[in-house]
Coordinates of C-alpha atoms in Angstrom, one line a residue:
X18 CA 50.5 -4.7 68.7
X19 CA 49.6 -6.3 72.4
X20 CA 46.7 -8.5 72.1
X21 CA 46.0 -7.8 75.8
X22 CA 45.2 -3.9 75.1
X23 CA 42.6 -5.1 72.1
X24 CA 40.6 -7.5 73.8
X25 CA 36.8 -6.4 74.4
X26 CA 34.4 -8.7 76.5
X27 CA 31.7 -9.4 74.3
X28 CA 28.1 -9.7 75.2
X29 CA 24.7 -11.1 73.7
X30 CA 24.2 -8.1 71.8
X31 CA 27.5 -7.9 70.5
X32 CA 26.8 -11.6 69.2
X33 CA 23.5 -10.6 67.6
X34 CA 25.2 -8.0 65.8
X35 CA 28.0 -10.1 64.6
X36 CA 25.2 -12.7 63.7
X37 CA 23.4 -10.0 61.3
X38 CA 26.5 -8.7 59.7
X39 CA 27.8 -11.9 58.5
X40 CA 23.7 -13.0 57.3
X41 CA 23.9 -9.9 55.4
X42 CA 27.5 -10.9 53.7
X43 CA 25.6 -13.9 52.8
X44 CA 22.9 -12.0 51.2
X45 CA 25.5 -10.0 49.3
X46 CA 27.7 -12.5 48.3
X47 CA 25.0 -15.0 46.7
X48 CA 23.7 -12.3 45.0
X49 CA 27.1 -10.9 43.5
X50 CA 27.8 -14.9 42.6
X51 CA 24.2 -15.7 41.2
X52 CA 23.7 -12.1 39.6
X53 CA 20.9 -10.8 38.4
X54 CA 18.5 -13.0 39.4
X55 CA 20.1 -14.8 42.3
X56 CA 19.0 -17.8 41.1
X57 CA 21.1 -21.0 40.1
X58 CA 20.8 -22.8 36.5
X59 CA 22.1 -26.2 35.3
X60 CA 25.1 -26.3 33.0
X61 CA 24.5 -27.5 29.4
X62 CA 26.1 -30.2 27.4
X63 CA 27.7 -30.5 24.1
X64 CA 27.4 -33.6 21.7
X65 CA 30.6 -34.8 23.2
X66 CA 29.6 -34.6 26.9
X67 CA 26.0 -36.1 25.9
X68 CA 27.2 -38.7 24.0
X69 CA 29.5 -39.5 27.4
X70 CA 26.8 -39.5 29.3
X71 CA 24.8 -41.8 27.5
X72 CA 27.6 -44.2 27.0
X73 CA 27.4 -44.1 23.2
X74 CA 29.6 -42.8 20.4
X75 CA 29.0 -39.4 19.5
X76 CA 28.0 -40.5 15.9
X77 CA 24.9 -42.2 17.6
X78 CA 23.7 -38.7 18.7
X79 CA 24.4 -37.5 15.1
X80 CA 21.8 -40.1 13.5
X81 CA 19.2 -39.8 16.5
X82 CA 19.2 -36.0 15.6
X83 CA 18.4 -37.0 12.2
X84 CA 15.4 -39.0 13.1
X85 CA 14.2 -36.0 15.3
X86 CA 12.6 -37.6 17.9
X87 CA 15.0 -36.2 20.6
X88 CA 15.4 -32.7 21.5
X89 CA 18.1 -30.7 18.9
X90 CA 19.0 -28.6 21.5
X91 CA 20.3 -25.1 20.2
X92 CA 23.6 -24.3 18.2
X93 CA 25.9 -22.3 20.1
X94 CA 28.5 -20.5 18.2
X95 CA 30.0 -23.5 16.7
X96 CA 28.5 -26.3 18.0
X97 CA 25.4 -27.8 19.4
X98 CA 24.3 -27.4 23.2
X99 CA 21.7 -28.9 25.1
X100 CA 19.8 -28.0 28.4
X101 CA 20.0 -30.4 31.5
X102 CA 16.6 -30.9 31.3
X103 CA 16.8 -31.9 27.6
X104 CA 20.4 -34.1 28.4
X105 CA 18.0 -36.3 31.0
X106 CA 15.2 -36.8 28.0
X107 CA 18.7 -38.4 26.0
X108 CA 19.5 -40.3 28.7
X109 CA 16.2 -41.8 29.5
X110 CA 15.8 -43.2 26.0
X111 CA 19.4 -44.5 25.3
X112 CA 19.9 -45.4 28.9
X113 CA 16.6 -47.2 29.5
X114 CA 18.2 -50.7 30.8
X115 CA 19.6 -48.8 33.5
X116 CA 16.0 -47.2 34.6
X117 CA 13.8 -47.8 37.5
X118 CA 11.6 -51.3 36.5
X119 CA 8.5 -51.4 36.9
X120 CA 7.5 -53.3 40.4
X121 CA 10.6 -52.0 42.0
X122 CA 10.8 -49.2 44.7
X123 CA 12.7 -46.0 45.1
X124 CA 16.1 -46.4 46.9
X125 CA 17.0 -44.4 49.5
X126 CA 20.7 -43.3 50.4
X127 CA 22.3 -42.0 54.0
X128 CA 25.4 -40.3 53.3
X129 CA 26.7 -40.1 56.9
X130 CA 29.9 -39.9 58.8
X131 CA 30.3 -39.0 62.4
X132 CA 33.1 -36.3 61.5
X133 CA 32.5 -32.8 59.9
X134 CA 35.0 -31.8 56.9
X135 CA 35.2 -35.5 55.0
X136 CA 32.8 -34.1 52.1
X137 CA 29.7 -35.6 52.9
X138 CA 27.5 -33.0 51.6
X139 CA 29.4 -32.5 48.3
X140 CA 29.1 -36.3 47.8
X141 CA 25.5 -36.3 48.7
X142 CA 25.0 -33.6 46.0
X143 CA 27.1 -34.9 43.3
X144 CA 26.0 -38.1 43.7
X145 CA 22.0 -36.4 43.3
X146 CA 23.1 -34.5 40.5
X147 CA 24.7 -37.4 39.0
X148 CA 22.3 -39.7 39.3
X149 CA 19.5 -37.3 37.7
X150 CA 21.9 -36.3 34.7
X151 CA 21.9 -40.4 34.1
X152 CA 17.7 -40.5 33.8
X153 CA 16.7 -40.9 37.8
X154 CA 14.4 -38.7 39.4
X155 CA 16.3 -37.6 42.8
X156 CA 15.0 -36.0 46.1
X157 CA 17.7 -35.0 48.3
X158 CA 16.7 -35.0 52.1
X159 CA 18.7 -32.0 53.4
X160 CA 18.8 -33.1 57.8
X161 CA 22.0 -31.4 58.6
X162 CA 20.6 -27.9 60.6
X163 CA 23.6 -26.2 59.4
X164 CA 22.2 -26.8 55.9
X165 CA 25.0 -27.0 53.4
X166 CA 23.0 -29.2 50.6
X167 CA 20.0 -26.4 50.9
X168 CA 23.2 -23.5 50.2
X169 CA 24.6 -25.6 47.7
X170 CA 21.3 -25.6 45.6
X171 CA 21.0 -21.9 45.5
X172 CA 18.7 -21.6 48.7
X173 CA 19.7 -19.7 52.1
X174 CA 18.9 -21.4 55.3
X175 CA 18.6 -18.4 57.4
X176 CA 16.6 -16.3 54.9
X177 CA 14.4 -18.5 52.8
X178 CA 13.7 -22.0 54.9
X179 CA 10.5 -21.8 57.2
X180 CA 9.7 -25.0 59.2
X181 CA 7.0 -26.3 56.3
X182 CA 10.3 -26.8 54.0
X183 CA 11.8 -28.9 56.0
X184 CA 11.5 -32.1 58.1
X185 CA 10.6 -30.6 61.5
X186 CA 7.0 -31.0 61.2
X187 CA 7.4 -34.7 60.4
X188 CA 9.8 -34.8 63.6
X189 CA 7.3 -33.0 65.6
X190 CA 4.3 -35.4 64.6
X191 CA 2.0 -32.5 62.7
X192 CA 2.7 -34.4 60.0
X193 CA 3.3 -38.5 58.5
X194 CA 4.5 -37.7 54.8
X195 CA 7.5 -35.7 54.2
X196 CA 5.5 -34.8 50.7
X197 CA 4.6 -31.4 52.1
X198 CA 8.5 -30.2 52.2
X199 CA 9.4 -30.8 48.9
X200 CA 10.4 -28.3 46.3
X201 CA 12.0 -28.2 43.2
X202 CA 15.4 -26.7 42.4
X203 CA 17.2 -25.0 39.5
X204 CA 18.6 -28.5 38.6
X205 CA 15.9 -30.7 36.4
X206 CA 14.6 -34.1 38.0
X207 CA 16.1 -33.0 41.5
X208 CA 13.7 -31.9 44.0
X209 CA 15.0 -31.2 47.7
X210 CA 13.7 -31.0 51.4
X211 CA 15.2 -27.9 52.8
X212 CA 17.7 -27.7 55.9
X213 CA 17.6 -24.9 58.3
X214 CA 19.2 -24.4 61.7
X215 CA 15.4 -25.0 63.3
X216 CA 16.2 -28.7 62.4
X217 CA 18.5 -28.9 65.7
X218 CA 14.7 -28.9 67.6
X219 CA 14.1 -32.3 66.2
X220 CA 17.1 -33.5 69.1
X221 CA 14.6 -32.2 71.6
X222 CA 11.1 -33.0 70.2
X223 CA 12.2 -36.6 69.3
X224 CA 12.8 -38.2 72.6
X225 CA 10.4 -35.6 74.3
X226 CA 7.7 -38.0 71.8
X227 CA 9.3 -41.5 73.1
X228 CA 9.1 -40.4 76.9
X229 CA 5.2 -39.7 76.3
X230 CA 4.8 -42.8 74.6
X231 CA 7.2 -46.0 75.2
X232 CA 5.5 -47.7 72.6
X233 CA 6.6 -44.7 70.0
X234 CA 9.5 -45.5 67.5
X235 CA 11.6 -42.3 67.1
X236 CA 14.0 -44.1 64.8
X237 CA 11.4 -44.9 62.1
X238 CA 9.6 -41.1 61.8
X239 CA 11.5 -40.7 58.9
X240 CA 11.5 -44.5 57.2
X241 CA 7.8 -43.9 57.5
X242 CA 7.7 -40.0 56.3
X243 CA 9.3 -41.4 53.1
X244 CA 6.6 -44.5 51.9
X245 CA 5.0 -42.6 49.4
X246 CA 7.8 -40.8 48.3
X247 CA 9.7 -44.2 47.1
X248 CA 7.0 -44.5 44.5
X249 CA 7.6 -41.4 43.4
X250 CA 11.4 -40.9 43.1
X251 CA 14.1 -43.4 41.7
X252 CA 16.9 -41.7 44.2
X253 CA 16.7 -40.7 47.8
X254 CA 19.9 -39.0 48.6
X255 CA 19.8 -38.0 52.4
X256 CA 22.4 -35.8 54.1
X257 CA 23.2 -35.8 57.2
X258 CA 24.8 -33.6 60.3
X259 CA 28.2 -34.8 61.4
X260 CA 27.1 -36.5 64.8
X261 CA 25.1 -40.0 65.5
X262 CA 22.1 -37.7 66.2
X263 CA 18.4 -38.5 66.5
X264 CA 18.2 -37.3 63.2
X265 CA 21.0 -38.9 61.7
X266 CA 19.4 -42.4 63.3
X267 CA 16.4 -41.5 61.4
X268 CA 18.2 -41.3 58.3
X269 CA 20.7 -44.8 58.8
X270 CA 17.4 -46.5 60.0
X271 CA 15.2 -45.0 56.9
X272 CA 18.5 -46.2 54.4
X273 CA 18.6 -49.0 51.8
X274 CA 22.1 -47.9 51.3
X275 CA 24.9 -45.9 53.1
X276 CA 27.7 -43.8 52.0
X277 CA 30.4 -43.1 54.7
X278 CA 32.8 -40.7 53.0
X279 CA 36.4 -40.9 54.5
X280 CA 39.9 -39.2 54.0
X281 CA 42.5 -41.6 54.2
X282 CA 43.6 -39.5 57.7
X283 CA 44.6 -41.4 61.0
X284 CA 41.8 -38.9 63.0
X285 CA 39.3 -39.6 60.5
X286 CA 39.8 -43.4 60.5
X287 CA 39.6 -43.5 64.2
X288 CA 36.2 -41.1 63.8
X289 CA 34.6 -44.0 61.8
X290 CA 35.5 -46.9 64.1
X291 CA 33.6 -44.7 66.9
X292 CA 31.1 -44.0 64.7
X293 CA 29.9 -47.7 63.6
X294 CA 30.6 -49.1 67.3
X295 CA 28.3 -46.7 68.8
X296 CA 25.5 -47.2 65.7
X297 CA 26.2 -50.9 66.4
X298 CA 25.2 -50.5 70.0
X299 CA 21.9 -48.1 69.0
X300 CA 20.9 -50.8 67.0
X301 CA 21.0 -53.4 69.7
X302 CA 19.2 -51.4 72.2
X303 CA 16.4 -49.8 69.9
X304 CA 16.2 -52.7 67.0
X305 CA 17.0 -56.3 68.4
X306 CA 16.0 -55.4 72.0
X307 CA 12.6 -55.7 70.5
X308 CA 13.1 -59.0 68.4
X309 CA 13.3 -57.3 65.2
X310 CA 16.1 -56.6 62.7
X311 CA 17.7 -53.7 60.4
X312 CA 19.4 -54.5 57.0
X313 CA 21.0 -52.7 54.3
X314 CA 21.4 -53.4 50.8
X315 CA 25.0 -52.3 50.6
X316 CA 27.2 -50.2 52.6
X317 CA 30.0 -48.3 51.0
X318 CA 33.0 -46.6 52.5
X319 CA 34.3 -43.6 49.8
X320 CA 37.9 -42.4 49.8
X321 CA 37.4 -38.7 49.4
X322 CA 39.7 -35.6 50.0
X323 CA 42.8 -37.8 48.9
X324 CA 45.9 -36.1 48.2
X325 CA 47.9 -38.3 45.6
X326 CA 51.4 -36.2 47.3
X327 CA 50.5 -37.3 51.0
X328 CA 52.8 -40.2 51.7
X329 CA 51.3 -40.8 55.5
X330 CA 48.0 -41.0 54.0
X331 CA 48.7 -44.6 52.1
X332 CA 49.6 -46.1 55.5
X333 CA 46.2 -44.9 56.5
X334 CA 44.7 -46.2 53.2
X335 CA 45.6 -49.5 53.8
X336 CA 44.0 -49.6 57.1
X337 CA 40.9 -48.5 55.6
X338 CA 40.8 -51.2 52.9
X339 CA 41.7 -53.9 55.7
X340 CA 39.2 -52.6 58.2
X341 CA 36.4 -52.3 55.6
X342 CA 37.3 -54.9 53.2
X343 CA 35.1 -54.9 50.3
X344 CA 33.0 -52.0 51.6
X345 CA 35.6 -49.9 49.9
X346 CA 34.5 -48.1 46.8
X347 CA 37.1 -48.8 43.9
X348 CA 37.5 -45.3 43.3
X349 CA 39.3 -42.3 45.4
X350 CA 37.7 -38.6 45.4
X351 CA 40.6 -36.2 45.0
X352 CA 41.1 -33.5 47.0
X353 CA 41.4 -30.5 43.9
X354 CA 41.4 -26.9 43.6
X355 CA 38.4 -28.0 41.5
X356 CA 36.6 -28.8 44.7
X357 CA 37.3 -25.5 46.4
X358 CA 36.4 -23.3 43.2
X359 CA 33.1 -25.0 43.2
X360 CA 32.7 -24.6 46.7
X361 CA 33.2 -21.1 46.7
X362 CA 30.6 -20.6 44.0
X363 CA 28.2 -22.5 46.2
X364 CA 28.3 -25.6 43.6
X365 CA 30.1 -29.1 42.7
X366 CA 32.0 -30.1 39.6
X367 CA 28.8 -30.8 38.1
X368 CA 28.0 -27.5 38.1
X369 CA 31.5 -25.8 37.1
X370 CA 31.3 -25.4 32.8
X371 CA 34.7 -27.0 31.8
X372 CA 37.2 -24.7 30.7
X373 CA 36.5 -22.4 33.7
X374 CA 39.3 -24.4 35.7
X375 CA 42.6 -26.0 34.6
X376 CA 41.7 -28.6 32.4
X377 CA 43.4 -31.5 33.7
X378 CA 42.5 -31.1 37.2
X379 CA 38.9 -30.8 36.6
X380 CA 39.0 -34.0 34.2
X381 CA 40.7 -35.8 37.2
X382 CA 37.8 -34.6 39.6
X383 CA 35.1 -35.5 37.3
X384 CA 36.0 -38.7 36.2
X385 CA 36.4 -39.6 39.8
X386 CA 32.7 -38.3 40.4
X387 CA 31.6 -40.1 37.6
X388 CA 32.6 -43.1 38.3
X389 CA 31.5 -42.9 42.1
X390 CA 28.1 -42.1 40.4
X391 CA 28.5 -45.0 38.4
X392 CA 29.2 -47.3 41.2
X393 CA 26.4 -46.1 43.3
X394 CA 23.8 -46.6 40.0
X395 CA 25.1 -50.0 39.4
X396 CA 24.1 -51.2 43.2
X397 CA 20.8 -49.7 43.0
X398 CA 19.8 -51.5 39.8
X399 CA 21.1 -54.6 41.6
X400 CA 18.5 -53.8 44.4
X401 CA 16.0 -53.0 41.9
X402 CA 16.2 -56.4 40.3
X403 CA 16.1 -58.4 43.3
X404 CA 12.8 -56.8 44.3
X405 CA 11.3 -57.5 40.9
X406 CA 12.9 -61.1 41.0
X407 CA 11.0 -61.3 44.7
X408 CA 7.8 -59.8 43.4
X409 CA 7.6 -62.0 40.7
X410 CA 8.1 -65.4 43.0
X411 CA 5.5 -63.9 45.5
X412 CA 3.0 -63.5 42.3
X413 CA 3.8 -67.3 41.2
X414 CA 2.9 -68.4 44.6
X415 CA -0.3 -66.5 44.7

């Protein structure tokens, strides 16, 4: 076939038709994936999985069942299963020493990278799910106009998200507290602030507000908008656009901790260097020039989409270790078919029921994400301990 003969000019009407066609396909795909209710549901856990989650032996679960003070679950076939909400009750009871102590505030974690395709959204959503499974109350704030995290929670950004469901009203100045946009999700103890293409408008509103009022600090809008929310949630996880935009700057300036997913490829490593260089310059212009400072409790680099068989990546992995040092988390997220399967079903590795994919591959991916969540939780606990200690010192001084 001669491609020159098949080329047809595309006008705006054609593009509009294409947009409607793909949007309709998304509706049908989601309806098929999530039939018959077009709503997602969190997975159930068996006794072995519940024991692993709570960090106890299976016999401990059997013993606590005899006391009757925790959810008993339901018998399904030859085994007992617990819903996610019931499992979280167990986690809060048996992992009480890991929960937020009185006097500590929720920790805000921003997942960011200058480049797309690095598993940023997957890392943010799995972190939110993993922390909630461990008994924490989590808010996920989706700030990427593409709304990928929103989609993973079973909400279609184009069709089901309005301005009041997003952070847009906060960025325009119509609201000064993000609580108006919070909605519950199918996953117990995870609430969501959605994203949609309309969020692109924030890139115009924020600089416009800055131009009208030189005293306005556009980079502090989200930080201030989360103040009340930090008392309600143990962790606030923010997914950002794949660019150093006005919105991303807000997310970084609101963060206590930053996670950068980084595949071991030369292009991704180069892009990460540009990200930190630009962010450093902006911090100097926006913060230090005003005699202020910004500190982070932790900055983590997460090796993501790692292919064990790729020999070239071992060289780049060494670059990353030398460049970022102890910021690199001691875990690698493998690039597996499990991630592709989960993504195709609008979910993550935590959404997939065991046995739905190759058990060895599933286990490798699940263990990696479990370890990631464990490492982040340890850092969160350290921040809480420091907050409590500092508060006690202040109270003693008074």
